[in-house]
Coordinates of C-alpha atoms and ligand atoms in Angstrom, one line a residue:
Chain A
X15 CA 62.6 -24.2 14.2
X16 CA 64.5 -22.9 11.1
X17 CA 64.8 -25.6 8.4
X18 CA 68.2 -24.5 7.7
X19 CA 69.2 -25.2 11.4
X20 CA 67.1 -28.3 12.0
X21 CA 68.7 -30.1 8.8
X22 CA 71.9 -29.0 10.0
X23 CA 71.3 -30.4 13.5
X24 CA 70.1 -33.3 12.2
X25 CA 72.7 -33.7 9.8
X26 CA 70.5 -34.2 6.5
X27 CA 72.7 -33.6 3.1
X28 CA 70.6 -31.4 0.9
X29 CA 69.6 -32.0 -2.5
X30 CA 67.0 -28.6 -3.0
X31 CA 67.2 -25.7 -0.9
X32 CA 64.5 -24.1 0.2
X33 CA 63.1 -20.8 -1.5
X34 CA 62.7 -19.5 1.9
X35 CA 65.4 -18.6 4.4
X36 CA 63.0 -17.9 7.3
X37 CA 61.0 -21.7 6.3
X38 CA 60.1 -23.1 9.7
X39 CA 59.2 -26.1 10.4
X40 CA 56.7 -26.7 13.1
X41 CA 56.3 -30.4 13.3
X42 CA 57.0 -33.8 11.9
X43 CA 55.3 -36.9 10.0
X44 CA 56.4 -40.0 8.9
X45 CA 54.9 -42.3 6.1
X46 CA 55.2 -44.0 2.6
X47 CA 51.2 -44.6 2.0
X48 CA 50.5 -41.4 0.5
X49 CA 46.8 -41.2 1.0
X50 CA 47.5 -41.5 4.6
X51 CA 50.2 -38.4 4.5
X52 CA 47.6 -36.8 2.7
X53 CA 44.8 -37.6 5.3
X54 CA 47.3 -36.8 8.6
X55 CA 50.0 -34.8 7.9
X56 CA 50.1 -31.2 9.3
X57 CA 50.8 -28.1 6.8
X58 CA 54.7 -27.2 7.5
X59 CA 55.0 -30.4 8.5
X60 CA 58.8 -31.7 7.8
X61 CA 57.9 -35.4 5.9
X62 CA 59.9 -38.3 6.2
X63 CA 59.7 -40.9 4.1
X64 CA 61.3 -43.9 2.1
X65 CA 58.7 -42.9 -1.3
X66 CA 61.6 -41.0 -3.6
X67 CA 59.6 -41.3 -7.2
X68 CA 58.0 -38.1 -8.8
X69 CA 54.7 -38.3 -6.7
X70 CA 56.0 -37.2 -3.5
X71 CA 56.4 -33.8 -5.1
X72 CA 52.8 -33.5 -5.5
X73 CA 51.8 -34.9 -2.6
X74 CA 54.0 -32.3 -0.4
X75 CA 52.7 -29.6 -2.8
X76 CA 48.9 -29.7 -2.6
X77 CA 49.3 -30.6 1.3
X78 CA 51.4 -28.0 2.2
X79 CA 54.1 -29.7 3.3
X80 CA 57.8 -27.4 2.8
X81 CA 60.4 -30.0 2.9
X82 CA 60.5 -34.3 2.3
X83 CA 63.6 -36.2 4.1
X84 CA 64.4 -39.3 2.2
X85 CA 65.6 -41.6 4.9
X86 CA 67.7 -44.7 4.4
X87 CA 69.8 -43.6 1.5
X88 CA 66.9 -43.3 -0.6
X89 CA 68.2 -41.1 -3.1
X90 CA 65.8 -39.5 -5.8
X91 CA 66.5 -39.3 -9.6
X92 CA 67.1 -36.1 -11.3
X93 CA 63.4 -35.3 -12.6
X94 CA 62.1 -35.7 -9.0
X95 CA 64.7 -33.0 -8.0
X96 CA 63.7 -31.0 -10.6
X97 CA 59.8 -31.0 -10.3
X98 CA 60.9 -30.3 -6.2
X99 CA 62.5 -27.4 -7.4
X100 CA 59.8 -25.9 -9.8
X101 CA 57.2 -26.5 -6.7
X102 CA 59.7 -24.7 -3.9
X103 CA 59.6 -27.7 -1.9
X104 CA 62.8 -28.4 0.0
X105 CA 64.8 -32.1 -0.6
X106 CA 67.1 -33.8 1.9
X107 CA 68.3 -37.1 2.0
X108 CA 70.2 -39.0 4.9
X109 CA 71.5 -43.0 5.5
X110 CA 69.3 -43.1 8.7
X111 CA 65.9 -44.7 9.1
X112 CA 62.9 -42.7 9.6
X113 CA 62.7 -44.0 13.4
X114 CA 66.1 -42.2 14.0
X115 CA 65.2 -39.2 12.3
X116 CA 61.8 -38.6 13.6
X117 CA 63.7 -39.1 17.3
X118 CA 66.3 -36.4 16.0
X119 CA 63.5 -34.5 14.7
X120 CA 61.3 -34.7 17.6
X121 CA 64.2 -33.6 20.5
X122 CA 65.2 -30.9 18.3
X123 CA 61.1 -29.8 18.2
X124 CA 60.0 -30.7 21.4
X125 CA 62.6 -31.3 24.3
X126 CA 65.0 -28.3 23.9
X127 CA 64.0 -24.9 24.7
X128 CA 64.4 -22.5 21.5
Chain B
X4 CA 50.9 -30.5 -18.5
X5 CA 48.6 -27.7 -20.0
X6 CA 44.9 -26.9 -18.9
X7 CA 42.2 -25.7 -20.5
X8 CA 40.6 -22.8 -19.2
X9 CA 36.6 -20.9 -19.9
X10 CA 33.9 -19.5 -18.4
X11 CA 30.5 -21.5 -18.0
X12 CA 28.1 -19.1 -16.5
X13 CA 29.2 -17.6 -12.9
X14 CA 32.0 -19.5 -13.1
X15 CA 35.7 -19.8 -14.1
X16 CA 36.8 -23.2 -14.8
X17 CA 40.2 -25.5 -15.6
X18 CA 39.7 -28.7 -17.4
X19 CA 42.6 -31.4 -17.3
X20 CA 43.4 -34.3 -19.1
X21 CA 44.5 -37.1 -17.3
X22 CA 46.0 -40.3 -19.0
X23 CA 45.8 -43.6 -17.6
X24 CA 48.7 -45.1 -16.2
X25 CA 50.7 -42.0 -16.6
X26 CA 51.7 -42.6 -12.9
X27 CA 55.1 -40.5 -14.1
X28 CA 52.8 -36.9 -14.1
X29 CA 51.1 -37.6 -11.5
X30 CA 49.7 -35.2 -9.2
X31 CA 50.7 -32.3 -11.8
X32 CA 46.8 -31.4 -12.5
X33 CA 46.4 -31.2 -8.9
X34 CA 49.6 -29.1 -8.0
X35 CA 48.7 -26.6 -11.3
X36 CA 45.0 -26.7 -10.2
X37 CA 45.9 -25.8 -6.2
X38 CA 48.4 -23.3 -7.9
X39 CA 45.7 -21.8 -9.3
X40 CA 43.1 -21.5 -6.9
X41 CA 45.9 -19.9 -4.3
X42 CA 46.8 -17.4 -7.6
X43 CA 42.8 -16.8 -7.8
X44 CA 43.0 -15.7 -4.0
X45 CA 41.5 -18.8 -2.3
X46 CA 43.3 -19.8 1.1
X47 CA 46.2 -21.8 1.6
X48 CA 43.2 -24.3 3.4
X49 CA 40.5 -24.1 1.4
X50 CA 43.4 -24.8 -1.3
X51 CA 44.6 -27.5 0.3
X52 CA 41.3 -29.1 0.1
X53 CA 40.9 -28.8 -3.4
X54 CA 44.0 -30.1 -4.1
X55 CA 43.9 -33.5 -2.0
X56 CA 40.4 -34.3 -3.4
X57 CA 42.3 -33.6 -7.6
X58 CA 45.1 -35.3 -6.0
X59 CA 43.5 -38.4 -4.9
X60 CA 41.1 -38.7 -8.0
X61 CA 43.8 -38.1 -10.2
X62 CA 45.6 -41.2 -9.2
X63 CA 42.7 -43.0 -9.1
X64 CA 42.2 -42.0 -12.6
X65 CA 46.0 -42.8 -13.5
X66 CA 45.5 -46.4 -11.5
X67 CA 42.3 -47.4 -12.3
X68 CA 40.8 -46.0 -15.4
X69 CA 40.3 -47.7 -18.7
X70 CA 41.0 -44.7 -21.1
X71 CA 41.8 -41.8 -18.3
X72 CA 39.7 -39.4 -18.2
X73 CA 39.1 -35.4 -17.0
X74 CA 39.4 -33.6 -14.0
X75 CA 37.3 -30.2 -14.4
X76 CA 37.5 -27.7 -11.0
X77 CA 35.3 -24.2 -11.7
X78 CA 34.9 -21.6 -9.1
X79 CA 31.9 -19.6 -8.5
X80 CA 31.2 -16.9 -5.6
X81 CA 30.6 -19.3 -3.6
X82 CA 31.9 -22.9 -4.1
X83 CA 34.9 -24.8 -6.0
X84 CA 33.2 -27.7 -7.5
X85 CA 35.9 -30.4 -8.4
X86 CA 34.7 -33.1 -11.0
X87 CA 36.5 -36.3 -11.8
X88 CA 35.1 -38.1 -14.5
X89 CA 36.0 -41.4 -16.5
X90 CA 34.2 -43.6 -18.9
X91 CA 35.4 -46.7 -17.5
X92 CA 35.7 -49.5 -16.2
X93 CA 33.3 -48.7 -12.9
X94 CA 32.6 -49.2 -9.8
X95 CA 30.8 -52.3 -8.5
X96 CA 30.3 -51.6 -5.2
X97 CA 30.8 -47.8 -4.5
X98 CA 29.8 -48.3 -0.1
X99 CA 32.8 -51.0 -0.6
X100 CA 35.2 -48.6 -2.8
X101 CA 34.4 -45.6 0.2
X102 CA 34.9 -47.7 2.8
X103 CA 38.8 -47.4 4.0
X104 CA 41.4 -49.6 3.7
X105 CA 39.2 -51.5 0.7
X106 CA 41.5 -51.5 -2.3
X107 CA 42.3 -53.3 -5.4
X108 CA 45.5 -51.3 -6.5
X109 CA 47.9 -53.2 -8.7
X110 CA 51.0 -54.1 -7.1
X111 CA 52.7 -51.5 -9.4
X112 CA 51.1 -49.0 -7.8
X113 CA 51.1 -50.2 -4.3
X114 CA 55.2 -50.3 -4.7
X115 CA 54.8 -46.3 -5.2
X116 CA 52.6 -46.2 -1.8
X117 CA 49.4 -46.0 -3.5
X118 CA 46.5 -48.4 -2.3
X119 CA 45.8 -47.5 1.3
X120 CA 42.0 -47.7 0.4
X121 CA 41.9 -44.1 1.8
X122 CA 41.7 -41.8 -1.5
X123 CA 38.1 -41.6 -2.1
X124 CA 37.8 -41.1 1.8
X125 CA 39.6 -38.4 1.9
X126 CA 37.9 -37.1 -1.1
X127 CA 34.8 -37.2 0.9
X128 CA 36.7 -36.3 4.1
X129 CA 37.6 -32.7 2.5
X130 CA 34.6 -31.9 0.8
X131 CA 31.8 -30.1 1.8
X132 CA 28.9 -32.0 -0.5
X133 CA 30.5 -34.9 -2.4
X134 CA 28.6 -37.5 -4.5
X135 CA 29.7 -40.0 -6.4
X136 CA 28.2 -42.2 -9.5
X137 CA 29.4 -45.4 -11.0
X138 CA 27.7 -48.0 -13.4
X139 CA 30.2 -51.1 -14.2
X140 CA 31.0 -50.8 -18.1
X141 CA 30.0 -47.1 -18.0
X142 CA 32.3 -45.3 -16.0
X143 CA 32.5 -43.5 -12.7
X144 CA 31.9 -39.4 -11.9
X145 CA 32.5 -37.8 -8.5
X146 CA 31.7 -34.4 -7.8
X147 CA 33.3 -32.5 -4.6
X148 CA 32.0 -29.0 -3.4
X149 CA 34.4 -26.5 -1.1
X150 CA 32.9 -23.8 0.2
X151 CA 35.8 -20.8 -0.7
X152 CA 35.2 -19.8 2.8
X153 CA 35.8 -21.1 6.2
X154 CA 34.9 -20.5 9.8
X155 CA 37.9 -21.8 10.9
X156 CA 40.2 -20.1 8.3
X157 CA 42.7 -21.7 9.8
Ligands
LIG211 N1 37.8 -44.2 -11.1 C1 37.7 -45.5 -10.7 N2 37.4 -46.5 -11.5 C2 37.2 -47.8 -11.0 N3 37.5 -48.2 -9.8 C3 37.9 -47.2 -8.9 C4 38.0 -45.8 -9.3 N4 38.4 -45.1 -8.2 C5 38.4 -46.0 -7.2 N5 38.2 -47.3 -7.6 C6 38.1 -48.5 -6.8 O1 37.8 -48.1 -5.4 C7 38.9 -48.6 -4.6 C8 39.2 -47.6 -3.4 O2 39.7 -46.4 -4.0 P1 40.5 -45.3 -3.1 O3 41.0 -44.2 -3.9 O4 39.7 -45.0 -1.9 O5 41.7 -46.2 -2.6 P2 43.0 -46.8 -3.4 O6 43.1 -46.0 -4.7 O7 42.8 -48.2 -3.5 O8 44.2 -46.4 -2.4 P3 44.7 -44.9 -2.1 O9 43.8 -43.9 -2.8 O10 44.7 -44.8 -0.6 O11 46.1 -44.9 -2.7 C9 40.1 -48.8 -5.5 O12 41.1 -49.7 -5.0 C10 39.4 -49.3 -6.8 O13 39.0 -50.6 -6.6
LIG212 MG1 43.0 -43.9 -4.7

């Protein structure tokens, strides 16, 4: 699915737009140990996490993850937005926890018919 | 951050500084070296190799190195050959450090969501030859080869 449509859908406030209209997102992970993000996560995977310092930015890069959700409020400071925004990788933030998002995430993805 | 680059016979090579407990810049060698390699015309996976094994031994360096230390990736026709080095402090037990889920990361690093005991794994994990030396007092050196191309080029 779109990005655009799945963060509307989910109702994520975004901090950095994507550089790419068409960016879809094909599937989900969820995790603050970022060796293990590293070692699991899917390319285009749309990550959820509770991390918000500057490493997250890396870690989405070299993996080749699009887009990090910060669930629970966790909002990052302005240097983190910024290095997201040098790399092209997509920022949203919401109050929910990463359970209810990655159940958002996953009915959007998986149950209804595109 | 600024890398170095040169040629060293076939090869085209990228040398980085990285400082110890700079955990603010980190992952910015790795992100400029997969950059790099994709701008050099490697795949987006064989990319993504490279960059989780500079990734995770960049931290490594930033957590657990003495006086930092270098991360130098060259490309030649056939491989990228990724080489973390620092002088210090070592390695006691390297089959213990591979082993996953064995780590001794600094709760200030463990707050970030470093310390899984999973980096030099997947350093391993995502290399096609990787070998790693360590002397206590001395310092440690890990060298990871990816072949630039892939059956599955996925
Ligand atoms: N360059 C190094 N110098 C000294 N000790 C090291 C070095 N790299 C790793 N180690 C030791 O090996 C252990 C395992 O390293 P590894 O990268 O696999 O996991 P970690 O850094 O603890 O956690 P993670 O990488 O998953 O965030 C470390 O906790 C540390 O004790
Ligand atoms: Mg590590």
């Amino acid at each position: 699915m779109i990005l655009h449509e799945l963060a509307r859908r989910m109702d994520l406030e975004r901090l950095v737009d994507s550089q790419d209209a068409t960016h879809e997102i094909e599937t989900g992970y969820v995790g603050d140990l970022l060796s293990h993000v590293l070692a699991s996560a899917k390319s285009n995977s749309l990550w959820i996490t509770i991390q918000r310092h500057e490493n997250v930015v890396a870690v989405a890069q070299v993996a080749g993850l699009g887009c990090i959700v910060f669930a629970e409020g966790m909002r990052p400071e302005a240097p983190v937005i910024e290095r997201a925004r040098n790399a092209g990788i997509a920022l949203y933030v919401s109050p929910a926890s990463a359970f209810e998002l990655a159940g958002r995430l996953h009915k959007l993805l998986h149950t209804e018919a595109p | 951050m600024q890398g170095s680059a040169y040629a060293r016979e076939e090869a085209l090579c990228i040398e980085f500084d990285v400082r110890a407990g700079d955990v603010e810049h980190g992952g910015m060698a790795s992100s400029q070296i997969k950059a790099a390699l994709k701008q050099f015309g490697l795949s987006e996976p064989v990319a993504r190799r490279a960059g989780i094994i500079a990734f995770e031994g960049e931290m490594n360096l930033i957590v657990y190195s003495d006086s930092g230390g270098t991360i130098r990736v060259c490309v030649d026709s056939e491989y990228i050959e990724i080489t973390v080095q620092d002088f210090g402090p070592g390695i006691e037990d390297v089959d213990l450090a591979l082993t996953p889920g064995y780590s001794t990361a600094p709760a200030w690093a463990t707050d970030l969501g470093f310390g899984a005991g999973m980096g030099l794994h997947n350093m391993e994990k995502n290399a096609d030859r990787f070998e790693i030396h360590s002397r206590l007092d001395e310092g440690t050196t890990i060298s990871c080869w990816v072949k630039r191309r892939t059956d599955d080029s996925s």
